[in-house]
Short mmCIF file of C-alpha atoms in Angstrom, two decimals:
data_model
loop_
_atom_site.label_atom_id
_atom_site.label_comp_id
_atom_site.label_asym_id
_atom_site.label_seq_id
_atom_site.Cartn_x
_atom_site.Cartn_y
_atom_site.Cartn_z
CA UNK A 1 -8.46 -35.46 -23.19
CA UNK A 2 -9.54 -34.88 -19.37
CA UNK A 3 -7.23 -35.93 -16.80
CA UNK A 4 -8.34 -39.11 -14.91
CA UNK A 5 -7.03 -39.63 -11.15
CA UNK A 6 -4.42 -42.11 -11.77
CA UNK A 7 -2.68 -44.56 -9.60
CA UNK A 8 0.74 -44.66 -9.08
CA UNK A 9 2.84 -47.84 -10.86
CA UNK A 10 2.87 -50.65 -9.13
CA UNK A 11 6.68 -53.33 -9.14
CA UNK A 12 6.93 -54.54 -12.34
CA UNK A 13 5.12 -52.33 -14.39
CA UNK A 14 5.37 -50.70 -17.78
CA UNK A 15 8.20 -47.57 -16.64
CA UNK A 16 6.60 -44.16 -15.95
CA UNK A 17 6.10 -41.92 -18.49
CA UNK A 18 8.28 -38.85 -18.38
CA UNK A 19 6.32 -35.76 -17.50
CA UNK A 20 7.05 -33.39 -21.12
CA UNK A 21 8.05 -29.53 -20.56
CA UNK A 22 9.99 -26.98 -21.99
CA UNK A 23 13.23 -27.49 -22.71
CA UNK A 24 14.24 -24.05 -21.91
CA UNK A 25 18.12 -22.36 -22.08
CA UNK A 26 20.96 -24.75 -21.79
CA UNK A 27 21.96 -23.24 -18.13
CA UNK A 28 19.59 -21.20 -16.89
CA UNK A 29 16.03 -23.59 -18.19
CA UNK A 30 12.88 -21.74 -18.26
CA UNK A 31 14.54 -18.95 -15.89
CA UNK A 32 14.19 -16.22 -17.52
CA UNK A 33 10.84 -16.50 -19.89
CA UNK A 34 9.07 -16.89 -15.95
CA UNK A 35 10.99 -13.85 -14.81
CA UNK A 36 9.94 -11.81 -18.05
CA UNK A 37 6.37 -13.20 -18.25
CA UNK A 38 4.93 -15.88 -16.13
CA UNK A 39 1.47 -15.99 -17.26
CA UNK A 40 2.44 -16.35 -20.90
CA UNK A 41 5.25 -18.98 -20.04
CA UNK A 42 2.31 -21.40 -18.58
CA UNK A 43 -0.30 -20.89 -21.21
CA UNK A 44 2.57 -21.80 -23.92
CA UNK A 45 3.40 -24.72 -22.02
CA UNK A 46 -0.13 -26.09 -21.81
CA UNK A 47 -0.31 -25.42 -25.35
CA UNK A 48 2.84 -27.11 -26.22
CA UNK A 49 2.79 -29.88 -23.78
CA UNK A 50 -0.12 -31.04 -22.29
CA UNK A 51 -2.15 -30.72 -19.13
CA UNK A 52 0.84 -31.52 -16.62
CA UNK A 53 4.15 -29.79 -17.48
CA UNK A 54 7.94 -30.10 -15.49
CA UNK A 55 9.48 -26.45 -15.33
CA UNK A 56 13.23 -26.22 -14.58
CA UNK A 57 14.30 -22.33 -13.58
CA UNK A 58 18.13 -21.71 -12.65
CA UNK A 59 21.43 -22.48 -13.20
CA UNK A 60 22.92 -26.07 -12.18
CA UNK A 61 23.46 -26.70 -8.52
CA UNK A 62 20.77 -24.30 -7.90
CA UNK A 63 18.05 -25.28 -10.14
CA UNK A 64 14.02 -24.97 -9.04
CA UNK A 65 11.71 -28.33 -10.64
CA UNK A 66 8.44 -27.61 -10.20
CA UNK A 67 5.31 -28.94 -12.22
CA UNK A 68 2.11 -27.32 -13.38
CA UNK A 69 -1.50 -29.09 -13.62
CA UNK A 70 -3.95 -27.23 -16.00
CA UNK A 71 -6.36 -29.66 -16.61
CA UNK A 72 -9.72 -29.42 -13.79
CA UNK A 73 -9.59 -33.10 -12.46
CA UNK A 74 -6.39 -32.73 -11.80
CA UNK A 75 -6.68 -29.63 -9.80
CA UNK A 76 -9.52 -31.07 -8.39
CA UNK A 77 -7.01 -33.48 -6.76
CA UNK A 78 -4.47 -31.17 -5.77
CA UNK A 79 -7.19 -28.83 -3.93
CA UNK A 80 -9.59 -31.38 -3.08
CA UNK A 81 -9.57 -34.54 -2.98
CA UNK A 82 -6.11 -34.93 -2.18
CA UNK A 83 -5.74 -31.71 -0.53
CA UNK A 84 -3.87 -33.67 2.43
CA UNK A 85 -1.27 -34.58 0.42
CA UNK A 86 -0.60 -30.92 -1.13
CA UNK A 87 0.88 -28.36 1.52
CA UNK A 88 1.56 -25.11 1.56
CA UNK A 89 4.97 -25.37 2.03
CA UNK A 90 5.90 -23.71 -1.38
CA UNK A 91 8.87 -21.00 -0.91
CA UNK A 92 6.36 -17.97 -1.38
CA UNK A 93 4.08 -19.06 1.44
CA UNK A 94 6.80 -19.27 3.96
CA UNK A 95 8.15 -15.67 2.81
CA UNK A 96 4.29 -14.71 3.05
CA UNK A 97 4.59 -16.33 6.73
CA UNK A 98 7.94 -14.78 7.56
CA UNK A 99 6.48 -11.44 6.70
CA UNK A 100 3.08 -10.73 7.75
CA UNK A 101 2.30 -14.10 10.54
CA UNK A 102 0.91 -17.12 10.52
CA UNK A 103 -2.51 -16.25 9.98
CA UNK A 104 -5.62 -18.44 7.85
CA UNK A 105 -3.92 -17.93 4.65
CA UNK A 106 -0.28 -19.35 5.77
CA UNK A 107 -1.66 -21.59 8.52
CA UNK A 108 -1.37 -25.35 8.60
CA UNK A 109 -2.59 -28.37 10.77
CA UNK A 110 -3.81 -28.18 13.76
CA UNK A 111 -3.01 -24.45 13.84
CA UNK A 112 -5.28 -23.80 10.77
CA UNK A 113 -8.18 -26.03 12.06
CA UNK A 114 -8.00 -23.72 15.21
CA UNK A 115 -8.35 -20.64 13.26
CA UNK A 116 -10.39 -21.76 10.79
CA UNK A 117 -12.91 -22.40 13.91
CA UNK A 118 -12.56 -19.39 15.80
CA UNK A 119 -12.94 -17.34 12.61
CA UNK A 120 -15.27 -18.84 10.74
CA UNK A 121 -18.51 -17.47 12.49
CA UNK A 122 -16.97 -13.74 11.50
CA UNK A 123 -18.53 -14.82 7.90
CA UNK A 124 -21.41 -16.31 7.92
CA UNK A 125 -23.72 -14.94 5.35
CA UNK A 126 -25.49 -13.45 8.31
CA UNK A 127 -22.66 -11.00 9.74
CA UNK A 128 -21.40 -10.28 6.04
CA UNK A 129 -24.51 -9.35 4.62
CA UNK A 130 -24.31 -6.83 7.88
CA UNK A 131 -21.10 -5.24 5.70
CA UNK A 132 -23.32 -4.54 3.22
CA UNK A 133 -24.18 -0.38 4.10
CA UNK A 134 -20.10 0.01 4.69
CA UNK A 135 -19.84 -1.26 1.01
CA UNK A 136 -22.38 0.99 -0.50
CA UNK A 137 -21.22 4.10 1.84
CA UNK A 138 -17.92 4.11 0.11
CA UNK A 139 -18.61 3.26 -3.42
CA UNK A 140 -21.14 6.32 -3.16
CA UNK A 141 -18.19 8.73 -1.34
CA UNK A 142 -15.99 7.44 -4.55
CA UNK A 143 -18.96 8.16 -7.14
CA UNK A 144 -19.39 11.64 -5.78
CA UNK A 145 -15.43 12.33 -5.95
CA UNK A 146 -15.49 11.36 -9.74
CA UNK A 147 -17.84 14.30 -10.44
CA UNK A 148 -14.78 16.50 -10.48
CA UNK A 149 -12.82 13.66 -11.72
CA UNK A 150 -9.77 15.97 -14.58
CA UNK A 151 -10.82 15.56 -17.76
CA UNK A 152 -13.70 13.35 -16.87
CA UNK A 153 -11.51 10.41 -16.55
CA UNK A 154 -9.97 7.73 -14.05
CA UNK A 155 -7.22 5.22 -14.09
CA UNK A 156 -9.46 1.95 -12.35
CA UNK A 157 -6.50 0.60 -10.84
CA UNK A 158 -5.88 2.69 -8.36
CA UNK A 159 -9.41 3.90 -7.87
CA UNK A 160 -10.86 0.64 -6.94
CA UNK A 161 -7.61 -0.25 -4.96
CA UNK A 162 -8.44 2.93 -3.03
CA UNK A 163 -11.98 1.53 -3.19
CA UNK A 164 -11.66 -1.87 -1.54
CA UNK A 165 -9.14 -0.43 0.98
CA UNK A 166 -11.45 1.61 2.07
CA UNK A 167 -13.84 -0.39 2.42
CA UNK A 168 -12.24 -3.40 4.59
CA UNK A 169 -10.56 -1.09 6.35
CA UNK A 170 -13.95 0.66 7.83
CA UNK A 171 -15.32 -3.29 7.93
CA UNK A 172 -12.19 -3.99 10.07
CA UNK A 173 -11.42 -1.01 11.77
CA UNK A 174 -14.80 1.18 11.69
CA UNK A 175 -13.22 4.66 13.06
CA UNK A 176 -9.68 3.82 12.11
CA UNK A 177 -9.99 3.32 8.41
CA UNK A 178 -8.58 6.23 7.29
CA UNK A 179 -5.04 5.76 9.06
CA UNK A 180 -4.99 2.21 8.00
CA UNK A 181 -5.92 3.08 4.23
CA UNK A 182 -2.74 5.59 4.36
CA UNK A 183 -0.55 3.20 5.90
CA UNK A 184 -1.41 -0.10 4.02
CA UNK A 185 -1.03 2.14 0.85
CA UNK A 186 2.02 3.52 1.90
CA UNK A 187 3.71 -0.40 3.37
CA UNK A 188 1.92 -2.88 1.17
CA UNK A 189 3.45 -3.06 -1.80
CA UNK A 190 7.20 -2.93 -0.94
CA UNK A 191 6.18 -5.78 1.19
CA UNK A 192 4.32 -7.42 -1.60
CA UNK A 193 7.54 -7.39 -3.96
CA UNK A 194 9.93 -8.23 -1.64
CA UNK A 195 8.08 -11.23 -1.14
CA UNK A 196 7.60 -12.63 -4.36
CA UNK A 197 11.35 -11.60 -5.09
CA UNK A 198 12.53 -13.52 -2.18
CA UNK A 199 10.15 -16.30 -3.09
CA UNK A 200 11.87 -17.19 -6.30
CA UNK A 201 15.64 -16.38 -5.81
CA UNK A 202 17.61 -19.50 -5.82
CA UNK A 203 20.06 -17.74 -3.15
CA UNK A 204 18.54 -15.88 0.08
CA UNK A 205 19.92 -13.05 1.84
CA UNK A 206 18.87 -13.56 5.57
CA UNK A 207 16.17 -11.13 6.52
CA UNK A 208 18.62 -9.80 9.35
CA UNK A 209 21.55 -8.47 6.87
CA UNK A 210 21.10 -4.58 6.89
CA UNK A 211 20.57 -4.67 2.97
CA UNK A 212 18.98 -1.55 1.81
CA UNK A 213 15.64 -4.25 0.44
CA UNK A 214 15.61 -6.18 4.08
CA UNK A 215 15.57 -2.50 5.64
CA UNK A 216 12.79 -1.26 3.40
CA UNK A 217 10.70 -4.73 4.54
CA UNK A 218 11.37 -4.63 7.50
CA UNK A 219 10.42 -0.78 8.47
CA UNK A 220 7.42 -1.33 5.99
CA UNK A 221 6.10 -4.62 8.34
CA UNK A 222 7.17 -2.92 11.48
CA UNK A 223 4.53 0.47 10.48
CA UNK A 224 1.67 -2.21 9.83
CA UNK A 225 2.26 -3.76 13.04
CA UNK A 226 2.45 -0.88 15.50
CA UNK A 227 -0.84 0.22 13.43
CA UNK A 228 -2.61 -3.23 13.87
CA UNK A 229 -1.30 -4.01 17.78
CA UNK A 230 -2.82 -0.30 18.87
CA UNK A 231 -6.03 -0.64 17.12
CA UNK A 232 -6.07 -4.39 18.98
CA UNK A 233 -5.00 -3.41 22.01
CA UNK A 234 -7.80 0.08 21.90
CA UNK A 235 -10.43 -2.97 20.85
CA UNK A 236 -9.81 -4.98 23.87
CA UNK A 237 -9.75 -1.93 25.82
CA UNK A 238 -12.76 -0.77 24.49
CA UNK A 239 -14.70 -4.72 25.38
CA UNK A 240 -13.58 -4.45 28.75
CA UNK A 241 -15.07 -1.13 29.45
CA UNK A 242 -17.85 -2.40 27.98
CA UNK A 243 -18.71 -5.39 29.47
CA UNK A 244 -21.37 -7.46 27.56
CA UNK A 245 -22.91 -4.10 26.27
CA UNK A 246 -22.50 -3.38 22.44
CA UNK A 247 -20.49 -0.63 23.42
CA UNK A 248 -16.92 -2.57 22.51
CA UNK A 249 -17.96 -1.94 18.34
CA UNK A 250 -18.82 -3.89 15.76
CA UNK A 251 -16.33 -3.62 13.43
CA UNK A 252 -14.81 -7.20 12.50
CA UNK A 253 -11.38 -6.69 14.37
CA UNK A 254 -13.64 -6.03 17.67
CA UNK A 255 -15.19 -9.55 16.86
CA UNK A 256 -11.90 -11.15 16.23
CA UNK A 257 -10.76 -9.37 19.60
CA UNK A 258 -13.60 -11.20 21.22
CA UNK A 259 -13.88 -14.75 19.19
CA UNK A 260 -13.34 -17.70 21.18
CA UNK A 261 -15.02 -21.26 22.63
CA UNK A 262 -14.51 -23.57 25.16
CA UNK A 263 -12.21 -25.73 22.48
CA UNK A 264 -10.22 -23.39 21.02
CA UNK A 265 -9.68 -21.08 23.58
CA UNK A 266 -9.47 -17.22 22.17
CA UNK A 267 -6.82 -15.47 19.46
CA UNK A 268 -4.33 -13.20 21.41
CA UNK A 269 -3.31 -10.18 20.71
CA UNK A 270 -0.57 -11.52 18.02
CA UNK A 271 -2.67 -13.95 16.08
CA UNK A 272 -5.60 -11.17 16.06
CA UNK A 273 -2.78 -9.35 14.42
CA UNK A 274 -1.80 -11.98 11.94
CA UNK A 275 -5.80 -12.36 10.93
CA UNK A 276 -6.13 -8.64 10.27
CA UNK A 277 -3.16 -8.18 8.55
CA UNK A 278 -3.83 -10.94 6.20
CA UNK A 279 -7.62 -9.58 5.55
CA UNK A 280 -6.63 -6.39 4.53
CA UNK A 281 -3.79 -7.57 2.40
CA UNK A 282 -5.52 -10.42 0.98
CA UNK A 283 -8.92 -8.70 1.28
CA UNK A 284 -8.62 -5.71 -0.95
CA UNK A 285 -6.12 -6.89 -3.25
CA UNK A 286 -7.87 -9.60 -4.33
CA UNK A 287 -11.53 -7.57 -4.97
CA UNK A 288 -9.66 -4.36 -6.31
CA UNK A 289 -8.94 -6.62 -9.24
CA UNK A 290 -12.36 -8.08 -9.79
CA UNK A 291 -13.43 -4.27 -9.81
CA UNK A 292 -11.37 -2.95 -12.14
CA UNK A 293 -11.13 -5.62 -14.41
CA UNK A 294 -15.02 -5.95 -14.73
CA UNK A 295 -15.35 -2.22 -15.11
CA UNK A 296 -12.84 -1.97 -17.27
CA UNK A 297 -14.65 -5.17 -19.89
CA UNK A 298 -18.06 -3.64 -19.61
CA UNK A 299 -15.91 0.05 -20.76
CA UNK A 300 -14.63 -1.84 -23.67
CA UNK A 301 -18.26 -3.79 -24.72
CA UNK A 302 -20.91 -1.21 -24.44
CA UNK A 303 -23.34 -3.53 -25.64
CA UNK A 304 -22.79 -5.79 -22.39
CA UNK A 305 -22.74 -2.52 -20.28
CA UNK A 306 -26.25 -1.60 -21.41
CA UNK A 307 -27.44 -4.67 -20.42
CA UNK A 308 -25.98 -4.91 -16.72
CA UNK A 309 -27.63 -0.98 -16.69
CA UNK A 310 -31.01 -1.96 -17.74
CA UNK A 311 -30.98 -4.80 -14.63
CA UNK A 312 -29.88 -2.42 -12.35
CA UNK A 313 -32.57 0.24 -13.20
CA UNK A 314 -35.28 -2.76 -13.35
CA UNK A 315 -34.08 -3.98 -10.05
CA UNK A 316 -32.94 -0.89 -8.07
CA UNK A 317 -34.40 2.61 -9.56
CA UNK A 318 -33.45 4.76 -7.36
CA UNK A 319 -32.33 3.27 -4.33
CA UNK A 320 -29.07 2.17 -2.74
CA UNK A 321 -28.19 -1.48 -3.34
CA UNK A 322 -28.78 -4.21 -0.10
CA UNK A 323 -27.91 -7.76 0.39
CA UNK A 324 -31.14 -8.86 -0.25
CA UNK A 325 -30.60 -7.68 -4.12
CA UNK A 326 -27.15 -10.15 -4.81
CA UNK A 327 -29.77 -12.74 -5.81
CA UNK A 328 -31.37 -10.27 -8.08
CA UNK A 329 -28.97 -8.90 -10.25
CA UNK A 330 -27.58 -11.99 -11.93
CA UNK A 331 -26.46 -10.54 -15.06
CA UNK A 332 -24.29 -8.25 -12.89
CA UNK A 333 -23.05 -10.91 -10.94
CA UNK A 334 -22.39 -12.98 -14.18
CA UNK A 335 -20.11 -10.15 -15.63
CA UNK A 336 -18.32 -10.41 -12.32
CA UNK A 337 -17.88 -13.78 -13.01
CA UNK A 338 -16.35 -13.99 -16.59
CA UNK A 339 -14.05 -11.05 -15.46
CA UNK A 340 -12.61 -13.14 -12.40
CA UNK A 341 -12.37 -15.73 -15.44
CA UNK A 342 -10.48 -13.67 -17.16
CA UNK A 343 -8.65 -11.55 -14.71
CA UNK A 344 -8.16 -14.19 -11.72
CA UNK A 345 -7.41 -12.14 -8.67
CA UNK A 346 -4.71 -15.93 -7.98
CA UNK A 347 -3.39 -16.79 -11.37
CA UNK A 348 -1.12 -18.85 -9.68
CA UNK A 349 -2.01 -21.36 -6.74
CA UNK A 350 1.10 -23.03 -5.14
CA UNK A 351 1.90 -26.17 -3.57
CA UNK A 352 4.13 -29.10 -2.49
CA UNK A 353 3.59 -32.74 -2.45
CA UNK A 354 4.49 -35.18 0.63
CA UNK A 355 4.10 -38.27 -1.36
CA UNK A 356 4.20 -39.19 -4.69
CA UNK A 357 0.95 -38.86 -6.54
CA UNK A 358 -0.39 -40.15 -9.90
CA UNK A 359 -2.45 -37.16 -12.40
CA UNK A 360 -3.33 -37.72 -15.46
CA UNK A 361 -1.11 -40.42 -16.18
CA UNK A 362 1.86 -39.16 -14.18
CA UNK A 363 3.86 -39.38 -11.01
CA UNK A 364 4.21 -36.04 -9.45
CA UNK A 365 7.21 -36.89 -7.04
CA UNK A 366 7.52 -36.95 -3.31
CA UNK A 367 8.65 -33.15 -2.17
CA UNK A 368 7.96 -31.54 -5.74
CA UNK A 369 6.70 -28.08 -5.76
CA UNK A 370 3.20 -28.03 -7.60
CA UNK A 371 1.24 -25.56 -8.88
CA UNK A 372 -2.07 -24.84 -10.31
CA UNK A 373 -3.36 -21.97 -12.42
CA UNK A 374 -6.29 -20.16 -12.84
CA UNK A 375 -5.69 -17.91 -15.32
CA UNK A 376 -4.37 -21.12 -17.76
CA UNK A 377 -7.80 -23.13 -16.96
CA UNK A 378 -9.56 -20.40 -17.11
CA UNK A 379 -8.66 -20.21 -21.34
CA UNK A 380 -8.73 -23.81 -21.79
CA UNK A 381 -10.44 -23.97 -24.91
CA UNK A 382 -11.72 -27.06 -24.40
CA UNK A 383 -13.89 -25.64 -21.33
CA UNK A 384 -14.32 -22.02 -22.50
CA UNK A 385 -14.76 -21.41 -26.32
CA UNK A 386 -13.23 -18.56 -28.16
CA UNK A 387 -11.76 -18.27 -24.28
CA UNK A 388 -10.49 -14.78 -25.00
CA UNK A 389 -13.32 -13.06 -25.51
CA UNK A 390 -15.70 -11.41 -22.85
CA UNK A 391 -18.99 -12.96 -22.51
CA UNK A 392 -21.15 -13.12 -19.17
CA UNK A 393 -23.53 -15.26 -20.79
CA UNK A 394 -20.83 -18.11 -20.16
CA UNK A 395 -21.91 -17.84 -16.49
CA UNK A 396 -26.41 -18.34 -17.55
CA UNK A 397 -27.14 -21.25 -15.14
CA UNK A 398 -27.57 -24.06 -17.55
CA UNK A 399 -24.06 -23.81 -18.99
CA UNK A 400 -22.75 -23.08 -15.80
CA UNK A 401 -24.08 -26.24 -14.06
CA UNK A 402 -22.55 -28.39 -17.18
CA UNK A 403 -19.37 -27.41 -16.40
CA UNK A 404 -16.69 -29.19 -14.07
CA UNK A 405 -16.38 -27.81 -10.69
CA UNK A 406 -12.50 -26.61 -11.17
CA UNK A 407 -13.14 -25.19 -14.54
CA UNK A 408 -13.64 -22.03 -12.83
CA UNK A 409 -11.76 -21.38 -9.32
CA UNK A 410 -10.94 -17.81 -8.70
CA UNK A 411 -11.45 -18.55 -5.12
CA UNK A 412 -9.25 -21.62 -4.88
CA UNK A 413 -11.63 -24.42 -3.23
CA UNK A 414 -11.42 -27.39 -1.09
CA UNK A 415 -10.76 -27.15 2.57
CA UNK A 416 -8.57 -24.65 1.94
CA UNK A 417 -11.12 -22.60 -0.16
CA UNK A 418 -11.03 -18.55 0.90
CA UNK A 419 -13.12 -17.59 3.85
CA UNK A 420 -14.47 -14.40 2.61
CA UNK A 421 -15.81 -15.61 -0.86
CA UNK A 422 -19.33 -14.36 -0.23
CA UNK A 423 -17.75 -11.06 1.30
CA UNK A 424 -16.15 -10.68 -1.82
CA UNK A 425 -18.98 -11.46 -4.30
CA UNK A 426 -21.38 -9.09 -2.13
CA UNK A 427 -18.41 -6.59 -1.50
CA UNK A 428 -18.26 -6.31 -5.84
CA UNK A 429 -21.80 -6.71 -7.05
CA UNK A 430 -23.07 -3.69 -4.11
CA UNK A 431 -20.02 -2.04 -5.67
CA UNK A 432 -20.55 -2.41 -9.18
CA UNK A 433 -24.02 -1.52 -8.91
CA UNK A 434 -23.61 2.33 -7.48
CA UNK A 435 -20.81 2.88 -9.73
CA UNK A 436 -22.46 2.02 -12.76
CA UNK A 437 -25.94 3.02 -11.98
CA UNK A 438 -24.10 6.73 -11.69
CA UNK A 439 -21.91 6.44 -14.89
CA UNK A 440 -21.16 5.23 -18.28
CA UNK A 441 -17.82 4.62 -18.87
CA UNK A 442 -15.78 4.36 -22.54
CA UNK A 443 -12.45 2.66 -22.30
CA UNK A 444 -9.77 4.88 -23.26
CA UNK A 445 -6.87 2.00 -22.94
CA UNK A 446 -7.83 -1.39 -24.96
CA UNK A 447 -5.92 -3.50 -23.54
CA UNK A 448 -4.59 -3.78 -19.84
CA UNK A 449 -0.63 -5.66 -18.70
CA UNK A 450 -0.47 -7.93 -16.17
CA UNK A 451 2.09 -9.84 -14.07
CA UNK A 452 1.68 -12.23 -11.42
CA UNK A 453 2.60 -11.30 -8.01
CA UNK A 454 1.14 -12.55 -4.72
CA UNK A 455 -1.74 -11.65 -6.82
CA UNK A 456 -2.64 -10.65 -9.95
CA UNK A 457 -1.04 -7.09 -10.97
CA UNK A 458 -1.88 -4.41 -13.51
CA UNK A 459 1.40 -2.97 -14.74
CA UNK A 460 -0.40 -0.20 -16.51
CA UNK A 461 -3.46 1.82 -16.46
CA UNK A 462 -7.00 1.01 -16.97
CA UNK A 463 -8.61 4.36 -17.73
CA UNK A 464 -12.23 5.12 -18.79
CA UNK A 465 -13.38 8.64 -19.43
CA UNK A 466 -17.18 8.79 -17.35
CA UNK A 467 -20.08 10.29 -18.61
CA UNK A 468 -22.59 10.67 -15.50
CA UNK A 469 -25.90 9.45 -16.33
CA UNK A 470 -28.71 11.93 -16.45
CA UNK A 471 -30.00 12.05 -12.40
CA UNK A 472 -27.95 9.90 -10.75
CA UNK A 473 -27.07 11.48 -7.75
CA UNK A 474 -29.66 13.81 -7.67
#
């Protein structure tokens, strides 16, 4: 059954009912099945319990509660509707705060709204659709380096991480991109675990003890902020000597450098920092995924393959992919889509409530950590049928209109809905398209492991062998 937004008891009323969940190990609860498998441990409680679960993780005396909502309305609520009364002040947002600022993703209050203004013209569909020939520039550099690809073959992870780092970087950075590709894939993911680890240990260490993991953190955040302050400070230098000409650049971190109004005053030099540093993190991570995994699917069903191929020849022949042509490749875009179904760049969207909240029935407590999860609603059977299997057609307009709004939320939504969807959609399908108008591609691994990190991460390799199609490139 759906979840209905519930009120809370009143006096007097029939007693609450008690929110099910696993019962998990007699000391350490569900500790150990979320260490070993996250992903798994919430689809087998949805399956087992219902559409809001209570998790316990940890011994006695030190023991995380924390309750998951599967079911659409209710994230709706959470998100949405209620989205006031949901906060990010979960443990891994403040480690994601502690380690790389308080920028849009960590943000709260009035310091979000601020941001949120200042920022927000960076993305119109105007200025992104401007990103458009930095997209296509390096997914053509990356098509041409596969031509002497060993053995014909390439692990997608790592290529499209590559990829999209590459690619935000030169949006960011423009003449810079190459020392920030080397030095966010050099610092980024020591950061990235000791984040997550911190996030879910029921005892800190404080970030100032010279452990051998706090020193690795901290010289890894120190290298991304010398890199991001000197690019700043060249931008502003740049402006300046500039003066209104167009001299200053137009790479996004010399529009950040520059954003401001009479209300909100400007971002100095640290918060320009804070913005960068979470758009490259959160910027390529997030659309390396969506890359890879798609590839990968369309590897593994030919017959879905062909048909993105024969849109792209239809709609492009032979020339490079715009903005205008998003709108015209939907069967592209609608692989894109059942991939980010599958493979949700978030599986895991945290939260905590300030007051006690009826969902579906049940009273989510004042102060309880919350979280919602894509990659469980995403195989809901009830919403997605046979929810396993890879099928774009899931995403022709008619179906997807039918469906409820949070069925499908790969980008989170509500006010706190990311900034750069459309740079991500229009960063992928310009992408997709030069990559697989230049190659076919057979899946040599069948199946890809995952774990949930800050995002989603592959744990081993995606490869598909290429087989350059007849004049591409020519």
């Amino acid at each position: 059954m759906p979840l209905t937004e519930s009120p809370l008891p009143q006096p007097g009323a029939t007693p609450e009912r008690a929110i099910p969940g696993p019962a998990g190990l007699p000391v350490l609860g569900s500790m150990l099945d979320l260490r070993r498998d996250s992903l798994s441990t919430f689809l087998r409680a949805r399956r087992e319990h219902g559409d809001v679960v209570r998790l316990e993780a940890g011994p006695p005396g030190l023991r995380s509660v924390f309750h998951a909502v599967f079911a659409p309305e209710g994230v709706q609520q959470i998100l949405a509707s209620q989205a006031a009364n949901f906060r990010k002040d979960h443990p891994l947002y403040e480690e994601v705060r502690q380690a790389f600022g308080n920028g849009l993703l960590t943000s709260q209050d009035a310091d979000y709204l601020r941001q949120r203004r200042l920022v927000q013209p960076l993305f119109t569909k105007r200025r992104v659709d401007g990103y458009a020939s930095a997209v296509t520039t390096e997914a053509a550099g990356l098509a041409d380096r596969w031509r002497t690809a060993a053995g014909n073959t390439v692990d997608l992870v790592p290529e499209m991480n590559r990829l999209a780092l590459r690619t935000v970087s030169r949006i960011l950075f423009g003449l810079d991109a190459e020392a920030a590709v080397d030095a966010i894939h050099r610092c980024a993911p020591v950061i990235n675990a000791y984040v997550v680890r911190r996030a879910y240990v029921p005892v800190k260490i404080p970030r100032e003890w010279p452990t051998p993991g706090n020193q690795r953190a901290r010289a890894a955040t120190d290298e991304l902020n010398a890199l991001c302050d000197r690019i700043v400070a060249d931008r502003r230098a740049a402006r300046e000597t500039a003066g209104d000409g167009d001299g200053a650049g137009e790479d996004l971190l010399s529009l950040l450098a520059a954003a401001g109004n009479d209300e909100d005053g400007s971002l100095d030099a640290t918060e320009v920092r804070e913005q960068v540093l979470i758009f490259l993190l959160a910027g390529h991570e997030t659309t390396a995924t969506s890359l890879a995994f798609t590839l990968h699917l369309l590897a593994r069903h030919p017959e879905e393959q062909t048909r993105v191929r024969d849109e792209l020849d239809r709609v492009l022949g032979d020339r490079t992919p715009t903005a205008a042509d998003l709108d015209r490749l939907p069967y592209l875009t609608q692989a894109l889509k059942e991939s980010m179904r599958l493979y949700p760049a978030a599986p895991v969207i945290s939260r905590r409530a300030v007051a006690a909240t009826g969902i579906g029935g049940f009273r989510i407590p004042a102060g309880a950590d919350v979280v919602v999860a894509p990659w469980v609603t995403h195989r809901d059977p009830e919403l997605w049928p046979d929810p396993e299997r890879f099928d774009p057609r899931r995403f022709d307009p008619e179906p997807e209109a039918a469906r409820h709004r949070y069925a499908w939320f790969p980008f989170g939504g509500g006010p706190r809905a990311c900034i750069g969807q459309h740079f991500s959609m229009l960063e992928s399908v310009l992408a997709l398209a030069v990559l697989l108008r230049g190659y076919e591609l057979d899946a040599v691994d069948e199946e890809v492991p995952v774990s949930a990190g800050i995002t989603l991460q592959a744990t081993g390799p995606a490869r598909v062998r290429l087989r350059p199609r007849a004049g591409a490139g020519d």
